[in-house]
Amino acid sequence: MSNLNSSYRHSTPQIPSNSGSSAGVCMMNTKWRDEQHPSFINFIASFLSANSFRLNFVPIAPDCIFNCGGLSVAFIFVTNWDCQNCEPIFSRVKKLKGQFANLYVVVSLPTKEQNDSFVHSYFKYGMELGKPTFVPVQDLEMGFEKIVKIAHSRGTCKRQDALSKLKAERKQSVQGMDNFLRVVTSIPGIDNHDANALNQAIGSIEAIAKASREYILENTDLSADNAETVTKFFRDPKFYLGPKLN
């Protein structure tokens, strides 16, 4: 089991959240769990619970994977840096960075000797800055708190991007409908109700232009005169090129 480098806090820090619902799911490697001190696993469970994360133990390749805000973020958490045998760590990092688009490596380095060893080894084994991102920490608690904060912030950004995209799509849809109504209600005798009926039953302006008088009568509540007007508007040059009075 990993050495304990700090005493665990009595109070559990919480990550700000805008919702009382579940913040996400933490899937933890069962083998990694078994290598840790039980007190540290208890801290992890309490910290996740306090921040509305569910914890599952599963046989996965990384040490943990967070599903948060529709985004999966994988972590390698090195809790016991061995200055004499760090090559396996970097071999594992190189393997997993090709499998996970969002991978972070958190390394607990409580002593100067371990920190110096990490810096030397980082360049020795050809790591690229940010590919993946390494996060050195001074103790285990800080390391796991960093992990949760990274996962939460990445998930929040993903959620905000999705919301922004949805708002943009809604705005575009509204603008498209406004343009549709503007064109269709320019047909003499056609009001907003008729235009909405045509949109729901037939669809686009292109589809309406191809629809026959009979098809319009069968699928909408337009009057026979208005259905005739619509077909003439799109097909009779003398009609759609003539002056219109609203």
PDB file of N, CA, C and O in Angstrom, residues 57-58 78 81 90 109 112 135 152 156 162 166 196 201 219-220 243:
ATOM      1  N   PHE A  57     -16.515   0.885  -8.430  1.00  0.00           N
ATOM      2  CA  PHE A  57     -15.226   0.214  -8.565  1.00  0.00           C
ATOM      3  C   PHE A  57     -15.313  -0.784  -9.722  1.00  0.00           C
ATOM      4  O   PHE A  57     -16.134  -1.699  -9.706  1.00  0.00           O
ATOM      5  N   VAL A  58     -14.473  -0.579 -10.728  1.00  0.00           N
ATOM      6  CA  VAL A  58     -14.521  -1.404 -11.937  1.00  0.00           C
ATOM      7  C   VAL A  58     -13.105  -1.677 -12.440  1.00  0.00           C
ATOM      8  O   VAL A  58     -12.176  -0.915 -12.144  1.00  0.00           O
ATOM      9  N   VAL A  78      -0.522   8.702  -9.421  1.00  0.00           N
ATOM     10  CA  VAL A  78       0.669   8.067  -8.845  1.00  0.00           C
ATOM     11  C   VAL A  78       0.780   8.509  -7.388  1.00  0.00           C
ATOM     12  O   VAL A  78       1.141   9.653  -7.104  1.00  0.00           O
ATOM     13  N   TRP A  81       5.630   7.696  -5.580  1.00  0.00           N
ATOM     14  CA  TRP A  81       6.685   7.859  -6.583  1.00  0.00           C
ATOM     15  C   TRP A  81       7.954   7.147  -6.143  1.00  0.00           C
ATOM     16  O   TRP A  81       8.530   7.442  -5.105  1.00  0.00           O
ATOM     17  N   PHE A  90       5.944   5.970 -16.871  1.00  0.00           N
ATOM     18  CA  PHE A  90       5.935   6.687 -18.146  1.00  0.00           C
ATOM     19  C   PHE A  90       5.528   5.778 -19.309  1.00  0.00           C
ATOM     20  O   PHE A  90       4.904   6.237 -20.270  1.00  0.00           O
ATOM     21  N   LEU A 109       4.248  14.146  -4.834  1.00  0.00           N
ATOM     22  CA  LEU A 109       5.696  14.313  -4.636  1.00  0.00           C
ATOM     23  C   LEU A 109       5.937  15.083  -3.346  1.00  0.00           C
ATOM     24  O   LEU A 109       6.228  16.284  -3.350  1.00  0.00           O
ATOM     25  N   LYS A 112      11.598  16.676  -1.666  1.00  0.00           N
ATOM     26  CA  LYS A 112      12.411  17.315  -2.709  1.00  0.00           C
ATOM     27  C   LYS A 112      13.078  16.264  -3.583  1.00  0.00           C
ATOM     28  O   LYS A 112      13.199  16.438  -4.802  1.00  0.00           O
ATOM     29  N   VAL A 135       0.179  16.765 -13.239  1.00  0.00           N
ATOM     30  CA  VAL A 135      -0.183  17.658 -12.133  1.00  0.00           C
ATOM     31  C   VAL A 135       0.551  17.190 -10.878  1.00  0.00           C
ATOM     32  O   VAL A 135       0.086  16.289 -10.173  1.00  0.00           O
ATOM     33  N   HIS A 152     -14.612  18.177 -12.776  1.00  0.00           N
ATOM     34  CA  HIS A 152     -15.802  19.039 -12.642  1.00  0.00           C
ATOM     35  C   HIS A 152     -15.726  20.228 -13.590  1.00  0.00           C
ATOM     36  O   HIS A 152     -16.709  20.559 -14.270  1.00  0.00           O
ATOM     37  N   THR A 156     -18.164  20.998 -16.664  1.00  0.00           N
ATOM     38  CA  THR A 156     -18.927  22.249 -16.686  1.00  0.00           C
ATOM     39  C   THR A 156     -18.733  22.971 -18.009  1.00  0.00           C
ATOM     40  O   THR A 156     -19.690  23.477 -18.607  1.00  0.00           O
ATOM     41  N   ALA A 162     -22.407  22.890 -24.740  1.00  0.00           N
ATOM     42  CA  ALA A 162     -23.613  22.258 -25.280  1.00  0.00           C
ATOM     43  C   ALA A 162     -24.806  23.192 -25.191  1.00  0.00           C
ATOM     44  O   ALA A 162     -25.613  23.300 -26.120  1.00  0.00           O
ATOM     45  N   LEU A 166     -26.954  24.784 -28.174  1.00  0.00           N
ATOM     46  CA  LEU A 166     -28.409  24.622 -28.222  1.00  0.00           C
ATOM     47  C   LEU A 166     -29.101  25.966 -28.364  1.00  0.00           C
ATOM     48  O   LEU A 166     -30.050  26.110 -29.148  1.00  0.00           O
ATOM     49  N   ASN A 196     -48.474  28.858 -40.543  1.00  0.00           N
ATOM     50  CA  ASN A 196     -48.090  27.803 -39.598  1.00  0.00           C
ATOM     51  C   ASN A 196     -48.670  26.460 -40.011  1.00  0.00           C
ATOM     52  O   ASN A 196     -48.018  25.419 -39.871  1.00  0.00           O
ATOM     53  N   ALA A 201     -47.729  21.006 -41.919  1.00  0.00           N
ATOM     54  CA  ALA A 201     -48.227  19.920 -42.770  1.00  0.00           C
ATOM     55  C   ALA A 201     -47.328  19.620 -43.959  1.00  0.00           C
ATOM     56  O   ALA A 201     -47.226  18.464 -44.385  1.00  0.00           O
ATOM     57  N   ASN A 219     -54.313  18.376 -46.520  1.00  0.00           N
ATOM     58  CA  ASN A 219     -53.429  18.321 -45.344  1.00  0.00           C
ATOM     59  C   ASN A 219     -53.455  19.577 -44.461  1.00  0.00           C
ATOM     60  O   ASN A 219     -52.773  19.610 -43.437  1.00  0.00           O
ATOM     61  N   THR A 220     -54.224  20.587 -44.874  1.00  0.00           N
ATOM     62  CA  THR A 220     -54.325  21.793 -44.050  1.00  0.00           C
ATOM     63  C   THR A 220     -55.787  22.224 -43.969  1.00  0.00           C
ATOM     64  O   THR A 220     -56.658  21.641 -44.617  1.00  0.00           O
ATOM     65  N   PRO A 243     -48.059  43.356 -58.676  1.00  0.00           N
ATOM     66  CA  PRO A 243     -48.065  44.122 -57.417  1.00  0.00           C
ATOM     67  C   PRO A 243     -48.934  43.438 -56.372  1.00  0.00           C
ATOM     68  O   PRO A 243     -49.961  42.843 -56.692  1.00  0.00           O
TER      69      PRO A 243
END
